[in-house]
Amino acid sequence: MKLVLYAFAAIGLLFPLIVSAQSTAITNARIVTVSGAVIERGTIVIREGLIEAVGPSVRVPADAVTIDGNGLTVYPGFIDSLTNLGLAARPAAQQGGGGPGAAAAAAAQASPSNSNYPAGFRPEYSVAEELRAGEGQFDSVRNAGFTSALTTGRERIFNGRSAFINLAGESVSEMTVKDPVALHITFSTIPGQYPGSLLGTFSALRQIFNDARRHDEMLKMYAANPRGMRRPAADRSLEAVIPVINRQMPVIFSANSTNEIQRALDLAKEYNLKAIIAGGQEADKFIDRLKAQDVPVLLSLNFPRRTAAASPEADPENLETLRFRANVPKVAGKLGAGGVKFAFQSGGLANQNDFLANAIKSTENGLSRDAALRAMTLGAAEIFGVSDRLGSIDAGKIANLTVVRGDLFGNDKRVTHVFVDGKMFEVKAPEAGRGPGAGRGPGGQGGPGTAGPAAGTTSNFGGTYSITIQAPGQPLTGTLNITQSGNSITGTMVTDLGTTQIRDGRTTANGFSFAGSVNFGGQSIDFTVQLTVSGNQVSGTIDSPQGTLPITGTKRFGPNPDAASLNDDSVALFGAV
């Protein structure tokens, strides 16, 4: 009996080891390693979160769970090189607040600092302090093939220090691949206080760089011989800038326009900074400088488009605007041809499916497919200093993989599996009659938009809805005026923030979704709305780079109401109808 009990005890102790030792093997698959030649038919073995082996003649371990990859192509997991993924929605500003600057001030009051710099201008902030755990928040992004991302703060001139995270894990430490990665700077202002103008912002940036350089010198002098020398005062803000001025940490400048990029490059040259440009919609005008200063670009795939609905009464767009819009899809090809390092980022896309769609547009405008794939895998990993563990399919690297059926750069493709840290997530096939973009979420907090309903649906969701956005502490009310034509949705959303023209609207099996933009605090913020309709009630979410909020509502009128049937109060209340 003792021998039996000992045997059971031994099995109990060994069972966790047996489970963790189990491997996964993808066989008979086409493998695009990115770092080397394509393996037309090969095997990948995954064990304990790592790629154990990859090649055309790899032996499948006896304990492996096997996936037949016949007809599938395996790529390194896709990387979004600038997001707000993993951050919770910010509480809404109280009445009388001053927009993003006020939010930054409130955050600073909640977290006292020994900094001598104003709220919104404190580089010591780290996004890791606000990251939330839980892999469920990344479902829709993973379904689009993304396995990791660089995530940073949403506001302030100093957006703080970013973290590179994997899009799975039940704890922040489990998700985090590298922290910190870079210090982020946005050329904005702080409403109601210094610096309240762009000129003041550049002056303040130079001042803090100069102060940090002097503070570093004083700290070194004091450490070498403290006797007879006054102790330098502690300042977290200056201490956070010291690694930047010493080129130990890169600084990422959010810069899209010619003036912004030029100013960023000038600052980088003046202070010998290890700089990166984020956005870069006009970066092709600085190819020689970017290459000479070794400045990579995190190129936004949020391509510009006309936001106002075209109509006979609308003012025609000027030639400069038209040229700019036509040129942006060509920028990646020009950077690649000029030898500038670059990676792709979503740039706040309302629909994550547009990430790959716009990458494809880049390949139609001068960029090779290999370069496009590299820009969303190994190229991004190299820029962030994680290419020794991510970005390509090589033995010993983290098992972040994206499995696709069909041509990645073609129209007929579908992500079937995603592996993050070796954990497999199976992507369900879309329902009959639905497109491959099932899911929801924007570039900041979600993934692809939901496709239309099954063929033959007769649901009509048109009409006017009274809605409430459940922002923390201050619900935001408004109206939706929806017009439906087949599976397409058009109309307006009206709130205290103004009137938004609905775009990319489409019906779903039980509701509808759309995207839009709103101006807030001097910035244009993209968002997506996903709603389920039940009788006269609607419910769902509104997603933006600032987070995800619940939205509810009630249908007030039938489809496409006649304006003459509305009384004066209704017209005043629903002025955009």
Coordinates of C-alpha atoms in Angstrom, one line a residue:
M1 CA 0.0 0.0 0.0
K2 CA 2.9 2.4 0.8
L3 CA 4.4 1.7 -2.6
V4 CA 1.1 2.4 -4.3
L5 CA 0.7 5.7 -2.3
Y6 CA 4.2 6.7 -3.2
A7 CA 3.5 6.0 -6.8
F8 CA 0.4 8.2 -6.8
A9 CA 2.3 10.9 -5.1
A10 CA 5.1 10.8 -7.6
I11 CA 2.6 11.0 -10.5
G12 CA 0.9 14.0 -8.8
L13 CA 4.2 15.8 -8.5
L14 CA 5.3 15.0 -12.1
F15 CA 1.9 15.8 -13.7
P16 CA 2.5 19.6 -14.0
L17 CA 5.9 18.9 -15.6
I18 CA 4.4 16.4 -18.0
V19 CA 1.7 19.0 -19.0
S20 CA 4.2 21.8 -19.5
A21 CA 6.5 19.6 -21.5
Q22 CA 3.8 18.9 -24.0
S23 CA 4.6 20.4 -27.4
T24 CA 2.7 21.6 -30.5
A25 CA 3.7 20.8 -34.0
I26 CA 2.5 22.5 -37.2
T27 CA 3.2 20.2 -40.0
N28 CA 3.1 20.3 -43.9
A29 CA 2.8 24.1 -43.8
R30 CA 4.4 26.8 -45.9
I31 CA 6.7 28.8 -43.5
V32 CA 7.7 32.4 -44.2
T33 CA 10.5 32.9 -41.7
V34 CA 11.2 36.6 -42.8
S35 CA 14.8 36.2 -41.5
G36 CA 15.6 33.6 -44.2
A37 CA 14.3 31.6 -47.1
V38 CA 10.7 30.5 -47.3
I39 CA 10.2 26.9 -46.4
E40 CA 7.6 25.6 -48.9
R41 CA 6.7 22.6 -46.8
G42 CA 7.9 22.3 -43.3
T43 CA 7.3 21.8 -39.6
I44 CA 7.4 24.1 -36.6
V45 CA 7.7 22.6 -33.1
I46 CA 6.6 24.8 -30.1
R47 CA 7.5 23.9 -26.5
E48 CA 7.2 26.0 -23.3
G49 CA 6.3 29.1 -25.3
L50 CA 9.3 28.9 -27.6
I51 CA 10.1 27.7 -31.1
E52 CA 11.9 24.5 -30.4
A53 CA 12.6 23.6 -34.1
V54 CA 11.7 24.7 -37.6
G55 CA 12.6 23.3 -40.9
P56 CA 11.6 21.1 -43.9
S57 CA 12.6 17.8 -42.1
V58 CA 11.9 18.4 -38.4
R59 CA 10.9 15.3 -36.4
V60 CA 7.5 15.6 -34.7
P61 CA 7.9 14.8 -31.0
A62 CA 5.9 11.9 -29.6
D63 CA 4.1 14.2 -27.1
A64 CA 3.1 16.8 -29.7
V65 CA -0.4 18.1 -30.4
T66 CA -0.3 18.2 -34.2
I67 CA -1.9 20.7 -36.5
D68 CA -2.0 19.7 -40.2
G69 CA -0.8 22.8 -42.0
N70 CA -1.6 21.6 -45.5
G71 CA -2.8 24.7 -47.4
L72 CA -1.7 27.1 -44.6
T73 CA 1.1 29.6 -44.4
V74 CA 2.8 30.5 -41.1
Y75 CA 4.2 34.0 -40.6
P76 CA 5.8 35.6 -37.6
G77 CA 3.1 37.2 -35.5
F78 CA 2.2 40.6 -36.7
I79 CA 3.3 43.7 -34.7
D80 CA 1.5 47.0 -34.4
S81 CA 4.3 49.4 -33.7
L82 CA 2.2 52.1 -31.9
T83 CA -1.0 51.6 -30.0
N84 CA -2.8 52.2 -26.7
L85 CA -3.6 48.5 -26.3
G86 CA -3.9 47.3 -22.7
L87 CA -5.0 50.6 -21.3
A88 CA -8.4 51.1 -19.6
A89 CA -10.7 53.8 -20.6
R90 CA -9.9 57.2 -19.0
P91 CA -12.6 58.7 -16.7
A92 CA -14.5 61.5 -18.4
A93 CA -13.5 65.0 -17.5
Q94 CA -15.9 66.7 -15.0
Q95 CA -18.0 69.7 -16.1
G96 CA -15.8 72.7 -16.6
G97 CA -12.8 70.6 -17.5
G98 CA -10.3 71.8 -20.0
G99 CA -9.9 68.8 -22.3
P100 CA -6.8 66.6 -22.3
G101 CA -4.7 69.2 -20.4
A102 CA -7.2 69.1 -17.6
A103 CA -7.2 65.3 -17.6
A104 CA -3.4 65.4 -17.3
A105 CA -3.6 67.8 -14.5
A106 CA -6.1 65.7 -12.6
A107 CA -3.9 62.6 -13.1
A108 CA -0.9 64.5 -11.8
Q109 CA -2.8 65.6 -8.7
A110 CA -3.8 62.0 -8.1
S111 CA -0.1 60.9 -8.4
P112 CA 2.0 63.6 -6.6
S113 CA 5.5 64.0 -8.0
N114 CA 8.7 65.7 -6.9
S115 CA 9.0 67.1 -10.5
N116 CA 9.5 70.8 -11.0
Y117 CA 7.6 70.6 -14.3
P118 CA 3.9 71.1 -14.9
A119 CA 1.4 68.3 -15.3
G120 CA 1.4 67.1 -18.9
F121 CA 5.1 67.8 -19.2
R122 CA 6.5 65.0 -17.0
P123 CA 8.5 62.3 -18.8
E124 CA 8.6 60.0 -15.8
Y125 CA 5.2 58.6 -16.5
S126 CA 5.3 54.9 -17.6
V127 CA 2.6 53.2 -19.5
A128 CA 3.4 50.0 -17.5
E129 CA 1.8 51.7 -14.5
E130 CA -1.6 51.7 -16.3
L131 CA -1.6 48.4 -18.1
R132 CA -4.4 46.0 -17.3
A133 CA -4.1 42.3 -17.5
G134 CA -6.4 39.8 -19.2
E135 CA -6.1 38.4 -22.7
G136 CA -9.8 38.7 -23.4
Q137 CA -9.4 42.4 -24.2
F138 CA -7.2 41.5 -27.2
D139 CA -9.5 38.9 -28.8
S140 CA -10.4 40.9 -31.9
V141 CA -6.9 42.2 -32.5
R142 CA -5.5 38.7 -32.3
N143 CA -8.2 37.5 -34.7
A144 CA -6.7 40.0 -37.2
G145 CA -3.3 38.2 -36.8
F146 CA -1.6 40.6 -34.3
T147 CA 0.4 39.0 -31.5
S148 CA 2.3 42.0 -30.0
A149 CA 2.4 45.8 -29.9
L150 CA 4.2 48.8 -28.7
T151 CA 1.8 50.6 -26.3
T152 CA 2.1 54.1 -24.9
G153 CA 0.1 56.8 -23.2
R154 CA -2.7 58.8 -24.8
E155 CA -2.1 62.5 -24.0
R156 CA 0.4 65.0 -22.6
I157 CA 3.4 66.5 -24.4
F158 CA 5.4 63.8 -22.9
N159 CA 3.3 60.6 -23.4
G160 CA 5.8 58.9 -21.1
R161 CA 7.7 55.7 -21.6
S162 CA 6.2 52.9 -23.7
A163 CA 6.2 49.1 -23.2
F164 CA 6.3 46.3 -25.7
I165 CA 3.7 43.7 -24.9
N166 CA 2.4 40.4 -26.1
L167 CA -1.4 40.3 -26.7
A168 CA -2.0 37.5 -24.2
G169 CA -1.4 36.8 -20.6
E170 CA -3.3 36.9 -17.4
S171 CA -0.9 39.3 -15.6
V172 CA 0.9 42.4 -16.7
S173 CA 4.3 40.8 -16.0
E174 CA 3.3 37.9 -18.2
M175 CA 2.3 40.2 -21.1
T176 CA 5.3 42.5 -20.9
V177 CA 8.2 41.7 -23.3
K178 CA 10.2 44.9 -22.8
D179 CA 9.7 47.9 -20.5
P180 CA 10.6 50.7 -21.0
V181 CA 11.1 50.9 -24.7
A182 CA 11.2 54.6 -25.6
L183 CA 10.2 58.1 -24.4
H184 CA 7.3 59.5 -26.4
I185 CA 6.9 63.2 -27.3
T186 CA 3.9 64.8 -29.0
F187 CA 4.0 68.3 -30.4
S188 CA 1.0 69.6 -28.5
T189 CA 0.2 72.2 -25.8
I190 CA -1.2 72.3 -22.3
P191 CA -4.4 74.4 -22.4
G192 CA -4.5 77.2 -19.8
Q193 CA -0.9 77.0 -18.7
Y194 CA 2.7 77.0 -20.0
P195 CA 3.5 75.8 -22.6
G196 CA 0.2 76.9 -24.1
S197 CA 1.6 77.4 -27.7
L198 CA 3.7 75.3 -30.0
L199 CA 6.5 77.8 -29.8
G200 CA 6.3 77.4 -26.1
T201 CA 6.4 73.7 -26.4
F202 CA 9.6 73.7 -28.4
S203 CA 11.2 76.1 -26.0
A204 CA 10.1 74.0 -23.0
L205 CA 11.5 70.8 -24.7
R206 CA 14.9 72.5 -25.2
Q207 CA 14.8 73.7 -21.6
I208 CA 14.2 70.3 -20.1
F209 CA 16.9 68.7 -22.3
N210 CA 19.4 71.3 -21.1
D211 CA 18.3 70.9 -17.5
A212 CA 18.6 67.1 -17.7
R213 CA 22.1 67.4 -19.2
R214 CA 23.2 69.7 -16.4
H215 CA 21.5 67.5 -13.8
D216 CA 23.3 64.4 -15.1
E217 CA 26.7 66.3 -14.8
M218 CA 25.9 67.4 -11.2
L219 CA 24.9 63.8 -10.2
K220 CA 28.1 62.4 -11.6
M221 CA 30.2 65.1 -9.9
Y222 CA 28.5 64.4 -6.6
A223 CA 28.8 60.7 -6.9
A224 CA 32.6 61.1 -7.6
N225 CA 33.2 63.3 -4.6
P226 CA 30.3 64.5 -2.4
R227 CA 32.4 66.3 0.2
G228 CA 32.0 70.0 0.1
M229 CA 29.4 69.9 -2.6
R230 CA 25.7 70.7 -2.1
R231 CA 23.6 67.6 -2.8
P232 CA 21.7 67.9 -6.2
A233 CA 17.9 68.0 -5.6
A234 CA 16.0 64.9 -6.7
D235 CA 13.8 65.4 -9.8
R236 CA 12.0 62.5 -11.4
S237 CA 11.4 64.3 -14.6
L238 CA 15.0 65.2 -15.2
E239 CA 16.1 61.7 -14.2
A240 CA 13.7 60.2 -16.8
V241 CA 15.3 62.3 -19.5
I242 CA 18.9 61.5 -18.7
P243 CA 18.8 58.1 -20.5
V244 CA 17.5 59.9 -23.6
I245 CA 20.2 62.6 -23.8
N246 CA 22.8 59.8 -23.2
R247 CA 21.3 57.8 -26.2
Q248 CA 20.6 54.9 -23.8
M249 CA 16.9 55.1 -24.7
P250 CA 15.3 56.3 -28.0
V251 CA 12.8 59.1 -28.1
I252 CA 9.8 58.7 -30.4
F253 CA 8.4 62.0 -31.8
S254 CA 4.8 62.0 -33.1
A255 CA 5.2 63.9 -36.3
N256 CA 3.3 63.7 -39.6
S257 CA 3.6 67.1 -41.3
T258 CA 6.7 68.5 -43.0
N259 CA 7.1 71.1 -40.2
E260 CA 6.7 68.5 -37.4
I261 CA 9.2 66.1 -38.9
Q262 CA 11.7 68.9 -39.6
R263 CA 11.5 70.1 -36.0
A264 CA 11.9 66.6 -34.6
L265 CA 15.0 66.0 -36.8
D266 CA 16.4 69.4 -35.7
L267 CA 15.9 68.6 -32.0
A268 CA 17.4 65.1 -32.5
K269 CA 20.5 66.6 -34.2
E270 CA 20.9 69.4 -31.7
Y271 CA 20.9 67.1 -28.7
N272 CA 22.3 64.0 -30.4
L273 CA 19.2 62.0 -29.6
K274 CA 18.4 58.4 -30.7
A275 CA 15.2 59.5 -32.5
I276 CA 12.3 57.7 -34.1
I277 CA 9.5 59.4 -36.1
A278 CA 5.9 58.1 -35.5
G279 CA 3.3 59.0 -38.1
G280 CA 5.5 60.1 -40.9
Q281 CA 2.9 60.8 -43.6
E282 CA 5.3 63.3 -45.2
A283 CA 8.5 61.5 -44.3
D284 CA 9.3 60.9 -47.9
K285 CA 10.4 64.6 -48.1
F286 CA 13.2 63.8 -45.6
I287 CA 14.7 60.6 -46.9
D288 CA 18.3 61.8 -47.0
R289 CA 18.1 63.3 -43.5
L290 CA 16.4 60.3 -42.0
K291 CA 19.0 58.0 -43.4
A292 CA 21.9 60.3 -42.5
Q293 CA 20.7 60.6 -38.9
D294 CA 19.7 56.9 -38.8
V295 CA 16.1 57.8 -37.8
P296 CA 13.5 55.0 -38.3
V297 CA 9.9 55.7 -39.0
L298 CA 6.8 54.1 -37.5
L299 CA 4.7 54.7 -40.5
S300 CA 0.9 55.2 -39.9
L301 CA -1.4 53.1 -42.0
N302 CA -4.3 55.4 -41.1
F303 CA -4.4 56.9 -44.6
P304 CA -6.1 60.2 -45.0
R305 CA -9.5 60.4 -46.6
R306 CA -12.2 62.9 -47.0
T307 CA -14.2 63.1 -43.7
A308 CA -17.0 65.3 -44.9
A309 CA -19.7 63.6 -47.0
A310 CA -19.4 64.6 -50.7
S311 CA -22.4 66.6 -51.9
P312 CA -23.1 69.1 -54.7
E313 CA -23.0 71.9 -52.0
A314 CA -19.7 70.8 -50.6
D315 CA -16.6 72.9 -51.3
P316 CA -14.2 71.2 -53.7
E317 CA -11.0 70.1 -52.1
N318 CA -7.9 72.0 -53.1
L319 CA -5.1 70.5 -55.2
E320 CA -2.7 70.3 -52.3
T321 CA -5.1 68.2 -50.3
L322 CA -5.7 65.8 -53.2
R323 CA -2.0 65.4 -53.8
F324 CA -1.3 64.7 -50.2
R325 CA -4.0 62.0 -50.0
A326 CA -2.7 60.4 -53.2
N327 CA 0.9 60.5 -52.0
V328 CA 0.6 58.9 -48.6
P329 CA 0.2 55.3 -49.8
K330 CA 3.4 55.8 -51.8
V331 CA 5.5 56.9 -48.7
A332 CA 6.4 53.3 -47.6
G333 CA 7.7 52.5 -51.1
K334 CA 9.8 55.6 -51.1
L335 CA 11.3 55.0 -47.7
G336 CA 12.1 51.4 -48.6
A337 CA 13.8 52.5 -51.8
G338 CA 15.8 55.2 -49.9
G339 CA 17.1 52.8 -47.4
V340 CA 15.2 54.2 -44.4
K341 CA 14.2 51.8 -41.7
F342 CA 10.5 51.7 -41.1
A343 CA 7.7 49.7 -39.5
F344 CA 3.9 49.9 -39.8
Q345 CA 1.6 51.1 -37.1
S346 CA -2.2 51.4 -37.0
G347 CA -2.3 55.1 -36.2
G348 CA -5.7 54.9 -34.5
L349 CA -7.4 53.1 -37.3
A350 CA -11.1 52.6 -36.6
N351 CA -11.0 49.2 -38.2
Q352 CA -8.0 46.9 -37.7
N353 CA -8.7 45.2 -41.0
D354 CA -7.7 48.4 -42.7
F355 CA -4.1 47.8 -41.4
L356 CA -3.5 45.0 -43.8
A357 CA -5.7 46.6 -46.5
N358 CA -3.6 49.7 -46.4
A359 CA -0.4 47.7 -46.3
I360 CA -1.6 46.1 -49.5
K361 CA -2.2 49.6 -51.0
S362 CA 1.4 50.3 -50.2
T363 CA 2.5 47.3 -52.2
E364 CA 0.4 48.6 -55.1
N365 CA 2.3 51.9 -54.8
G366 CA 5.9 50.9 -55.0
L367 CA 6.6 48.7 -51.9
S368 CA 7.5 45.1 -52.3
R369 CA 5.5 42.4 -50.5
D370 CA 8.6 41.2 -48.7
A371 CA 9.2 44.7 -47.4
A372 CA 5.6 45.1 -46.3
L373 CA 5.7 41.9 -44.3
R374 CA 9.0 42.9 -42.7
A375 CA 7.5 46.2 -41.7
M376 CA 4.9 44.4 -39.6
T377 CA 7.2 41.8 -38.2
L378 CA 11.0 41.8 -38.0
G379 CA 11.5 45.4 -39.0
A380 CA 9.4 46.6 -36.0
A381 CA 11.2 44.1 -33.7
E382 CA 14.6 45.5 -34.8
I383 CA 13.6 49.1 -34.2
F384 CA 12.4 48.3 -30.6
G385 CA 15.4 46.1 -29.8
V386 CA 13.5 42.8 -29.4
S387 CA 14.6 41.1 -32.7
D388 CA 16.6 38.7 -30.6
R389 CA 13.4 37.1 -29.3
L390 CA 10.6 38.2 -31.8
G391 CA 9.9 39.1 -35.4
S392 CA 10.9 36.0 -37.3
I393 CA 10.4 32.3 -37.2
D394 CA 13.7 30.9 -35.8
A395 CA 14.5 28.3 -33.2
G396 CA 14.8 29.7 -29.7
K397 CA 12.6 32.7 -30.3
I398 CA 9.2 33.4 -28.6
A399 CA 6.5 31.4 -30.4
N400 CA 4.4 34.3 -31.7
L401 CA 2.9 33.1 -35.0
T402 CA 0.1 33.9 -37.3
V403 CA -1.3 31.2 -39.5
V404 CA -3.2 32.2 -42.6
R405 CA -5.2 30.3 -45.3
G406 CA -4.8 32.0 -48.6
D407 CA -2.5 34.7 -49.9
L408 CA -1.8 37.3 -47.1
F409 CA -1.7 40.1 -49.7
G410 CA -4.6 38.8 -51.7
N411 CA -8.4 39.2 -51.3
D412 CA -9.2 35.6 -50.4
K413 CA -7.4 35.0 -47.0
R414 CA -8.3 34.1 -43.5
V415 CA -6.4 34.0 -40.2
T416 CA -7.0 30.5 -38.8
H417 CA -4.7 30.3 -35.8
V418 CA -2.6 32.7 -33.7
F419 CA 0.1 31.7 -31.2
V420 CA 1.2 34.1 -28.5
D421 CA 3.9 32.9 -26.2
G422 CA 3.2 29.5 -27.6
K423 CA -0.4 29.6 -26.5
M424 CA -2.7 28.7 -29.4
F425 CA -5.8 30.8 -30.2
E426 CA -8.1 29.3 -32.9
V427 CA -9.8 31.9 -35.0
K428 CA -13.4 30.8 -35.8
A429 CA -14.4 30.9 -39.4
P430 CA -16.9 33.6 -40.3
E431 CA -20.5 32.6 -40.4
A432 CA -22.1 31.9 -43.7
G433 CA -22.7 35.1 -45.6
R434 CA -20.3 37.1 -43.4
G435 CA -17.0 38.5 -44.5
P436 CA -13.6 37.7 -43.1
G437 CA -13.6 40.8 -40.9
A438 CA -15.8 39.5 -38.0
G439 CA -15.1 41.1 -34.7
R440 CA -14.9 44.7 -33.5
G441 CA -12.6 47.4 -32.3
P442 CA -10.5 50.3 -33.4
G443 CA -6.7 50.4 -34.0
G444 CA -6.3 51.5 -30.4
Q445 CA -8.4 49.0 -28.5
G446 CA -9.7 46.4 -30.8
G447 CA -9.7 44.6 -34.1
P448 CA -11.6 44.2 -37.3
G449 CA -15.1 45.5 -37.9
T450 CA -18.0 43.2 -38.1
A451 CA -19.1 42.2 -41.6
G452 CA -22.6 42.3 -42.9
P453 CA -25.4 39.9 -42.1
A454 CA -26.2 36.7 -43.8
A455 CA -27.6 37.0 -47.3
G456 CA -31.3 37.5 -47.5
T457 CA -31.7 39.5 -44.2
T458 CA -34.7 41.8 -44.2
S459 CA -33.9 43.7 -40.9
N460 CA -34.2 47.4 -41.2
F461 CA -32.3 49.3 -38.5
G462 CA -32.9 52.8 -40.0
G463 CA -34.4 55.5 -37.8
T464 CA -33.5 57.9 -35.0
Y465 CA -32.1 56.7 -31.6
S466 CA -31.6 58.5 -28.4
I467 CA -28.3 57.2 -27.0
T468 CA -26.3 57.4 -23.8
I469 CA -22.5 56.8 -23.7
Q470 CA -21.7 55.6 -20.2
A471 CA -18.5 57.7 -19.6
P472 CA -17.3 57.3 -16.0
G473 CA -18.8 60.1 -13.8
Q474 CA -20.5 62.0 -16.7
P475 CA -22.7 60.1 -19.1
L476 CA -22.8 61.7 -22.6
T477 CA -26.2 61.8 -24.3
G478 CA -27.0 62.3 -28.0
T479 CA -28.8 60.9 -31.0
L480 CA -28.2 58.6 -33.9
N481 CA -29.9 59.2 -37.2
I482 CA -29.5 56.0 -39.3
T483 CA -30.4 55.5 -42.9
Q484 CA -30.1 51.9 -44.2
S485 CA -29.7 50.9 -47.9
G486 CA -29.2 47.2 -48.2
N487 CA -26.4 46.3 -45.9
S488 CA -25.0 49.9 -45.9
I489 CA -25.5 52.3 -43.0
T490 CA -25.2 56.1 -43.3
G491 CA -26.3 59.1 -41.2
T492 CA -25.0 61.2 -38.3
M493 CA -24.3 60.9 -34.6
V494 CA -24.9 64.1 -32.6
T495 CA -23.5 64.6 -29.1
D496 CA -22.3 67.6 -27.1
L497 CA -19.0 67.2 -28.9
G498 CA -20.7 68.0 -32.2
T499 CA -22.1 66.3 -35.3
T500 CA -20.2 63.3 -36.7
Q501 CA -20.8 61.9 -40.2
I502 CA -21.1 58.1 -40.1
R503 CA -18.6 56.2 -42.3
D504 CA -17.9 52.6 -43.0
G505 CA -21.4 51.8 -41.7
R506 CA -22.7 48.2 -42.3
T507 CA -25.4 46.0 -40.9
T508 CA -24.6 42.8 -38.9
A509 CA -26.6 39.8 -38.1
N510 CA -28.3 41.5 -35.2
G511 CA -27.4 45.2 -35.4
F512 CA -25.0 47.6 -37.1
S513 CA -21.6 49.1 -36.8
F514 CA -19.9 52.3 -38.1
A515 CA -16.9 54.5 -37.6
G516 CA -16.6 58.3 -37.2
S517 CA -14.3 61.1 -35.9
V518 CA -14.8 63.8 -33.4
N519 CA -12.8 66.9 -32.6
F520 CA -11.8 67.1 -28.9
G521 CA -9.2 69.3 -27.3
G522 CA -8.0 70.4 -30.7
Q523 CA -7.4 66.9 -31.9
S524 CA -9.4 64.6 -34.2
I525 CA -10.2 61.3 -32.5
D526 CA -11.4 58.3 -34.5
F527 CA -13.9 55.8 -33.0
T528 CA -16.0 52.8 -33.9
V529 CA -19.5 51.9 -32.7
Q530 CA -20.8 48.4 -32.5
L531 CA -24.5 48.0 -31.6
T532 CA -26.9 45.2 -31.1
V533 CA -30.6 45.9 -31.8
S534 CA -33.3 44.2 -29.7
G535 CA -36.8 45.6 -30.5
N536 CA -36.5 49.3 -29.9
Q537 CA -33.5 49.0 -27.7
V538 CA -29.8 49.2 -28.8
S539 CA -26.7 48.4 -26.8
G540 CA -23.0 47.9 -27.5
T541 CA -19.7 49.7 -27.3
I542 CA -17.9 52.8 -28.6
D543 CA -14.2 52.2 -29.0
S544 CA -11.5 54.8 -29.5
P545 CA -7.8 55.2 -28.7
Q546 CA -9.0 56.5 -25.3
G547 CA -10.6 53.1 -24.5
T548 CA -13.9 51.3 -24.7
L549 CA -17.2 52.6 -23.2
P550 CA -20.7 51.1 -23.1
I551 CA -23.4 52.7 -25.2
T552 CA -27.2 52.2 -24.9
G553 CA -30.2 53.7 -26.6
T554 CA -33.8 53.7 -27.6
K555 CA -35.3 54.0 -31.1
R556 CA -37.4 57.2 -31.2
F557 CA -38.7 57.1 -34.8
G558 CA -39.2 54.7 -37.6
P559 CA -36.9 54.3 -40.6
N560 CA -36.0 57.5 -42.4
P561 CA -38.6 59.8 -40.7
D562 CA -40.2 62.6 -42.7
A563 CA -38.9 65.9 -41.2
A564 CA -42.4 67.3 -41.5
S565 CA -43.6 64.8 -39.0
L566 CA -41.3 66.1 -36.3
N567 CA -42.5 68.9 -34.0
D568 CA -40.4 72.0 -33.3
D569 CA -39.0 70.5 -30.1
S570 CA -37.9 67.4 -31.9
V571 CA -36.3 69.4 -34.6
A572 CA -34.4 71.5 -32.0
L573 CA -33.3 68.4 -30.2
F574 CA -32.3 66.4 -33.2
G575 CA -31.0 69.3 -35.3
A576 CA -28.9 67.0 -37.5
V577 CA -31.9 64.9 -38.7

